[in-house]
């Protein structure tokens, strides 16, 4: 039996831990709401770009922008999006694992661009071919923060270093559900669900130039969106993880308290016994 | 007269969404004025000033690159970044411009510095337009 003093000390310790996890849960909940709003705010832009692109590709299907051309893949690039911090459940390791297992599926060499410290650190430890990193974006990443990573990836493609670019991130489905997904970035797959604006557009200067200006932005918007979704997922995952931790701490405190009470009871009983038997001995 | 539904969206969110009579935007081939019932048109934009007029109200915004999509009853501006004239902090813009100029003077010949200078100059321009139109004095600081 542990001593009562030790038990009380442990209860205090676990209580303090619960205070911290509880606070982290509340902070994550507030940040998640804001992150969700940012995902929603980014939607009109990416929807609009997608619909213009669909329209353009319908209009000039014969034009082959390099970003649209599918060629034999000799080397791939994966953009791995993770959080900068841990304590977010399995989110970071899920993302990293998906990227690595996807890369291991074929013998095609893969280089990586990371957004987020967690993924970067793992890839670095494994000595993977990491060509760029854009970490510590903070809580409110702007398009400008994400651009360098997207540009590096596009440059690699334009220079013919890689023939395929994918992005791995955690899609935000609901507070309780985030799904790690891999999405093709280049060659650009025209979005299926985008509704094309059906109008006979005049193009200035011409459709080809508009498409040239549009495609890089479409790619950037996709990367930006992945980062925003991942940020919302991160906060949701952290909130749930911290809630579980707090619940576990509560349970633990209950168990410890029960044991502590038993120990106390036992020592009182022993003391009483001693007093009673002492008194009995005197009387006798 | 029929009105135009004007939307200005950036990757970070919707900046402007109102009805208007007239939109002036900096297309790559030159400035474009759009009235209701304009032919459907699609063009990339330069960094510059977008002016939106509705009755007597006028909105001036700074945009840095993007697209203009015109439909007979609707104008959508997809800007890489946009800022309303009211939101521009002149003191900060001036500072940013000086910084960029200094960088360029030191022969730091980076594309970024040139773009920063372009941006800062544009923001000052927009703030200036607003001040002239509304007779506001610059924010005292």
Short mmCIF file of C-alpha atoms in Angstrom, two decimals, chain A:
data_model
loop_
_atom_site.label_atom_id
_atom_site.label_comp_id
_atom_site.label_asym_id
_atom_site.label_seq_id
_atom_site.Cartn_x
_atom_site.Cartn_y
_atom_site.Cartn_z
CA UNK A 1 0.00 0.00 0.00
CA UNK A 2 1.39 3.41 -0.91
CA UNK A 3 1.43 5.92 1.88
CA UNK A 4 -1.36 8.44 2.19
CA UNK A 5 1.03 11.30 1.70
CA UNK A 6 2.29 9.91 -1.61
CA UNK A 7 -1.25 9.38 -2.84
CA UNK A 8 -2.24 12.95 -1.99
CA UNK A 9 0.82 14.23 -3.81
CA UNK A 10 -0.05 12.26 -6.91
CA UNK A 11 -3.63 13.50 -6.86
CA UNK A 12 -2.33 17.08 -6.77
CA UNK A 13 -0.02 16.32 -9.68
CA UNK A 14 -2.75 14.86 -11.84
CA UNK A 15 -5.07 17.74 -10.95
CA UNK A 16 -2.49 20.20 -12.19
CA UNK A 17 -2.10 18.23 -15.39
CA UNK A 18 -5.83 18.31 -15.92
CA UNK A 19 -5.83 22.08 -15.53
CA UNK A 20 -3.35 22.34 -18.39
CA UNK A 21 -5.11 19.92 -20.74
CA UNK A 22 -8.43 21.59 -19.99
CA UNK A 23 -6.98 25.00 -20.86
CA UNK A 24 -5.47 23.63 -24.06
CA UNK A 25 -8.81 22.14 -25.00
CA UNK A 26 -10.56 25.48 -24.62
CA UNK A 27 -7.89 27.32 -26.56
CA UNK A 28 -8.02 24.75 -29.37
CA UNK A 29 -11.82 25.03 -29.51
CA UNK A 30 -11.64 28.81 -29.95
CA UNK A 31 -8.89 28.55 -32.57
CA UNK A 32 -10.76 25.85 -34.43
CA UNK A 33 -13.78 28.10 -34.84
CA UNK A 34 -11.62 30.82 -36.30
CA UNK A 35 -9.78 28.37 -38.53
CA UNK A 36 -13.10 27.06 -39.84
CA UNK A 37 -14.19 30.58 -40.67
CA UNK A 38 -11.03 31.08 -42.68
CA UNK A 39 -11.68 27.90 -44.64
CA UNK A 40 -15.15 29.20 -45.47
CA UNK A 41 -13.82 32.64 -46.36
CA UNK A 42 -11.40 31.13 -48.87
CA UNK A 43 -14.12 29.19 -50.62
CA UNK A 44 -15.61 31.86 -52.95
CA UNK A 45 -12.20 32.54 -54.46
CA UNK A 46 -11.27 28.94 -55.14
CA UNK A 47 -14.76 28.11 -56.42
CA UNK A 48 -14.67 31.04 -58.79
CA UNK A 49 -11.21 30.17 -60.10
CA UNK A 50 -12.31 26.58 -60.60
CA UNK A 51 -15.39 27.59 -62.55
CA UNK A 52 -13.48 29.98 -64.81
CA UNK A 53 -10.92 27.26 -65.44
CA UNK A 54 -13.56 24.71 -66.34
CA UNK A 55 -15.06 27.20 -68.76
CA UNK A 56 -11.69 27.99 -70.31
CA UNK A 57 -10.77 24.38 -70.79
CA UNK A 58 -14.09 23.71 -72.43
CA UNK A 59 -13.46 26.63 -74.75
CA UNK A 60 -9.96 25.79 -75.85
CA UNK A 61 -9.40 22.07 -75.28
CA UNK A 62 -6.63 21.94 -77.84
CA UNK A 63 -4.38 24.29 -75.90
CA UNK A 64 -1.86 22.38 -73.83
CA UNK A 65 -0.45 24.42 -71.02
CA UNK A 66 2.51 22.61 -69.44
CA UNK A 67 0.54 22.27 -66.19
CA UNK A 68 -2.11 20.27 -68.03
CA UNK A 69 0.18 17.94 -69.89
CA UNK A 70 0.41 14.41 -68.56
CA UNK A 71 3.80 12.88 -69.23
CA UNK A 72 5.70 9.87 -68.02
CA UNK A 73 6.69 10.32 -64.40
CA UNK A 74 10.38 9.99 -63.66
CA UNK A 75 10.34 11.89 -60.44
CA UNK A 76 7.58 13.10 -58.15
CA UNK A 77 7.20 15.85 -55.62
CA UNK A 78 5.01 15.66 -52.54
CA UNK A 79 3.98 18.74 -50.61
CA UNK A 80 3.51 17.55 -47.04
CA UNK A 81 1.33 19.75 -44.85
CA UNK A 82 1.53 19.21 -41.09
CA UNK A 83 1.13 21.30 -37.97
CA UNK A 84 4.03 23.11 -36.33
CA UNK A 85 3.15 21.70 -32.94
CA UNK A 86 2.38 18.29 -31.56
CA UNK A 87 -0.26 17.18 -29.07
CA UNK A 88 -2.80 17.00 -31.83
CA UNK A 89 -3.72 13.34 -31.65
CA UNK A 90 -2.60 11.23 -34.58
CA UNK A 91 -2.94 14.06 -37.10
CA UNK A 92 0.70 14.80 -37.78
CA UNK A 93 1.83 11.20 -37.86
CA UNK A 94 -1.09 10.25 -40.09
CA UNK A 95 -0.14 12.90 -42.62
CA UNK A 96 3.52 12.00 -42.57
CA UNK A 97 2.80 8.29 -42.78
CA UNK A 98 0.49 8.70 -45.76
CA UNK A 99 3.12 10.72 -47.61
CA UNK A 100 5.82 8.16 -46.91
CA UNK A 101 3.70 5.13 -47.76
CA UNK A 102 2.51 6.78 -50.94
CA UNK A 103 6.10 7.43 -51.89
CA UNK A 104 7.04 3.82 -51.10
CA UNK A 105 4.35 2.41 -53.37
CA UNK A 106 6.46 2.79 -56.49
CA UNK A 107 10.16 2.97 -57.14
CA UNK A 108 9.82 6.48 -58.59
CA UNK A 109 12.09 8.84 -56.64
CA UNK A 110 10.28 11.45 -54.59
CA UNK A 111 11.35 14.86 -53.32
CA UNK A 112 9.45 16.80 -50.70
CA UNK A 113 8.36 20.31 -49.88
CA UNK A 114 7.07 20.63 -46.33
CA UNK A 115 4.70 23.14 -44.80
CA UNK A 116 4.78 22.64 -41.04
CA UNK A 117 7.53 21.75 -38.61
CA UNK A 118 6.36 18.29 -37.58
CA UNK A 119 6.53 16.78 -41.05
CA UNK A 120 9.77 18.54 -41.82
CA UNK A 121 11.48 17.12 -38.74
CA UNK A 122 10.44 13.56 -39.53
CA UNK A 123 11.56 13.77 -43.15
CA UNK A 124 14.83 15.30 -42.11
CA UNK A 125 15.45 12.52 -39.60
CA UNK A 126 14.79 9.95 -42.31
CA UNK A 127 17.14 11.81 -44.68
CA UNK A 128 14.52 12.24 -47.37
CA UNK A 129 15.09 14.58 -50.28
CA UNK A 130 13.68 17.75 -48.74
CA UNK A 131 13.99 20.65 -51.16
CA UNK A 132 12.05 23.37 -49.37
CA UNK A 133 10.30 24.05 -46.12
CA UNK A 134 7.83 26.71 -45.11
CA UNK A 135 7.18 26.28 -41.42
CA UNK A 136 6.04 28.38 -38.49
CA UNK A 137 3.31 30.12 -40.43
CA UNK A 138 1.54 30.98 -37.22
CA UNK A 139 -2.11 30.80 -36.50
CA UNK A 140 -3.33 32.89 -39.40
CA UNK A 141 -1.52 31.88 -42.55
CA UNK A 142 -2.12 34.23 -45.47
CA UNK A 143 -1.81 33.43 -49.14
CA UNK A 144 1.49 35.29 -49.08
CA UNK A 145 2.86 32.95 -46.41
CA UNK A 146 2.09 29.88 -48.47
CA UNK A 147 3.24 31.20 -51.83
CA UNK A 148 6.98 30.46 -51.54
CA UNK A 149 6.31 26.74 -51.02
CA UNK A 150 3.86 26.62 -53.92
CA UNK A 151 6.27 28.54 -56.16
CA UNK A 152 9.16 26.23 -55.41
CA UNK A 153 7.01 23.24 -56.32
CA UNK A 154 5.83 24.84 -59.57
CA UNK A 155 9.37 25.79 -60.49
CA UNK A 156 10.50 22.22 -60.04
CA UNK A 157 7.80 21.17 -62.44
CA UNK A 158 8.55 23.89 -64.98
CA UNK A 159 12.22 23.01 -65.01
CA UNK A 160 11.33 19.41 -65.70
CA UNK A 161 12.80 18.16 -62.43
CA UNK A 162 9.53 16.48 -61.52
CA UNK A 163 6.55 15.39 -63.60
CA UNK A 164 3.94 15.08 -60.90
CA UNK A 165 3.06 17.04 -57.77
CA UNK A 166 0.76 15.88 -54.99
CA UNK A 167 -0.22 17.46 -51.71
CA UNK A 168 -0.90 15.58 -48.47
CA UNK A 169 -2.98 17.21 -45.75
CA UNK A 170 -5.78 16.52 -43.29
CA UNK A 171 -9.15 17.43 -44.71
CA UNK A 172 -11.56 18.90 -42.19
CA UNK A 173 -14.78 16.91 -42.29
CA UNK A 174 -16.21 17.60 -38.87
CA UNK A 175 -14.98 18.34 -35.38
CA UNK A 176 -14.71 14.64 -34.68
CA UNK A 177 -13.42 13.62 -38.08
CA UNK A 178 -10.39 14.70 -40.05
CA UNK A 179 -9.23 12.70 -42.98
CA UNK A 180 -5.71 12.59 -44.29
CA UNK A 181 -5.84 12.84 -48.06
CA UNK A 182 -3.48 12.97 -51.00
CA UNK A 183 -4.50 15.25 -53.81
CA UNK A 184 -3.05 15.73 -57.29
CA UNK A 185 -1.83 19.28 -57.84
CA UNK A 186 0.01 19.07 -61.18
CA UNK A 187 -0.84 17.90 -63.82
CA UNK A 188 -3.93 19.93 -63.05
CA UNK A 189 -7.09 17.87 -62.95
CA UNK A 190 -10.05 20.07 -63.81
CA UNK A 191 -12.48 19.99 -60.88
CA UNK A 192 -15.50 17.85 -61.66
CA UNK A 193 -18.01 19.56 -59.45
CA UNK A 194 -17.27 23.10 -60.59
CA UNK A 195 -20.10 24.62 -62.51
CA UNK A 196 -18.88 26.28 -65.65
CA UNK A 197 -20.12 29.79 -66.29
CA UNK A 198 -21.97 29.37 -69.51
CA UNK A 199 -21.53 32.56 -71.42
CA UNK A 200 -19.70 33.44 -74.59
CA UNK A 201 -16.77 35.25 -73.13
CA UNK A 202 -14.56 37.70 -74.88
CA UNK A 203 -11.01 37.16 -73.80
CA UNK A 204 -8.49 39.88 -73.43
CA UNK A 205 -5.88 39.35 -74.81
CA UNK A 206 -6.94 35.75 -75.68
CA UNK A 207 -7.98 32.52 -73.94
CA UNK A 208 -4.45 31.19 -73.90
CA UNK A 209 -3.10 34.17 -71.97
CA UNK A 210 -5.94 34.07 -69.51
CA UNK A 211 -5.32 30.37 -68.89
CA UNK A 212 -1.58 31.04 -68.50
CA UNK A 213 -2.34 33.54 -65.76
CA UNK A 214 -5.02 31.40 -64.21
CA UNK A 215 -3.35 28.02 -63.80
CA UNK A 216 -0.57 29.06 -61.39
CA UNK A 217 -3.20 30.80 -59.29
CA UNK A 218 -5.36 27.72 -59.31
CA UNK A 219 -2.42 25.70 -58.02
CA UNK A 220 -1.65 28.33 -55.37
CA UNK A 221 -5.26 28.44 -54.26
CA UNK A 222 -5.26 24.65 -53.90
CA UNK A 223 -2.15 24.70 -51.75
CA UNK A 224 -3.51 27.56 -49.66
CA UNK A 225 -6.76 25.75 -49.14
CA UNK A 226 -4.96 22.60 -48.04
CA UNK A 227 -3.04 24.63 -45.48
CA UNK A 228 -6.23 26.23 -44.14
CA UNK A 229 -8.06 22.92 -43.94
CA UNK A 230 -5.11 21.34 -42.21
CA UNK A 231 -5.02 24.19 -39.69
CA UNK A 232 -8.69 23.64 -38.86
CA UNK A 233 -8.10 19.89 -38.60
CA UNK A 234 -5.13 20.46 -36.34
CA UNK A 235 -7.16 22.48 -33.86
CA UNK A 236 -10.04 20.01 -33.94
CA UNK A 237 -7.71 17.06 -33.39
CA UNK A 238 -5.96 18.87 -30.55
CA UNK A 239 -9.24 19.77 -28.94
CA UNK A 240 -10.39 16.13 -28.97
CA UNK A 241 -7.01 14.85 -27.81
CA UNK A 242 -6.97 17.30 -24.91
CA UNK A 243 -10.55 16.48 -23.99
CA UNK A 244 -9.62 12.79 -23.80
CA UNK A 245 -6.58 13.65 -21.72
CA UNK A 246 -8.72 15.69 -19.32
CA UNK A 247 -11.25 12.86 -19.04
CA UNK A 248 -8.51 10.37 -18.35
CA UNK A 249 -7.07 12.64 -15.70
CA UNK A 250 -10.49 12.91 -14.02
CA UNK A 251 -10.84 9.15 -14.00
CA UNK A 252 -7.36 8.77 -12.61
CA UNK A 253 -8.06 11.28 -9.87
CA UNK A 254 -11.18 9.34 -8.90
CA UNK A 255 -9.24 6.08 -8.65
CA UNK A 256 -6.49 7.69 -6.63
CA UNK A 257 -8.97 9.36 -4.31
CA UNK A 258 -10.67 6.03 -3.69
CA UNK A 259 -7.36 4.37 -2.87
CA UNK A 260 -6.37 7.31 -0.66
CA UNK A 261 -9.65 7.03 1.26
CA UNK A 262 -9.15 3.31 1.75
CA UNK A 263 -5.66 3.86 3.06
CA UNK A 264 -6.92 6.55 5.41
CA UNK A 265 -9.74 4.32 6.59
CA UNK A 266 -7.34 1.45 7.16
CA UNK A 267 -5.00 3.56 9.22
CA UNK A 268 -7.89 4.89 11.32
CA UNK A 269 -9.14 1.36 11.91
CA UNK A 270 -5.69 0.23 12.97
CA UNK A 271 -5.35 3.16 15.34
CA UNK A 272 -8.77 2.49 16.88
CA UNK A 273 -7.90 -1.15 17.32
CA UNK A 274 -4.73 -0.18 19.11
CA UNK A 275 -6.55 2.22 21.42
CA UNK A 276 -9.32 -0.26 22.22
CA UNK A 277 -6.94 -3.12 22.87
CA UNK A 278 -4.73 -0.81 24.96
CA UNK A 279 -7.71 0.22 27.10
CA UNK A 280 -8.82 -3.39 27.43
CA UNK A 281 -5.36 -4.39 28.61
CA UNK A 282 -5.40 -1.68 31.33
CA UNK A 283 -8.83 -2.69 32.57
CA UNK A 284 -7.97 -6.35 32.68
#
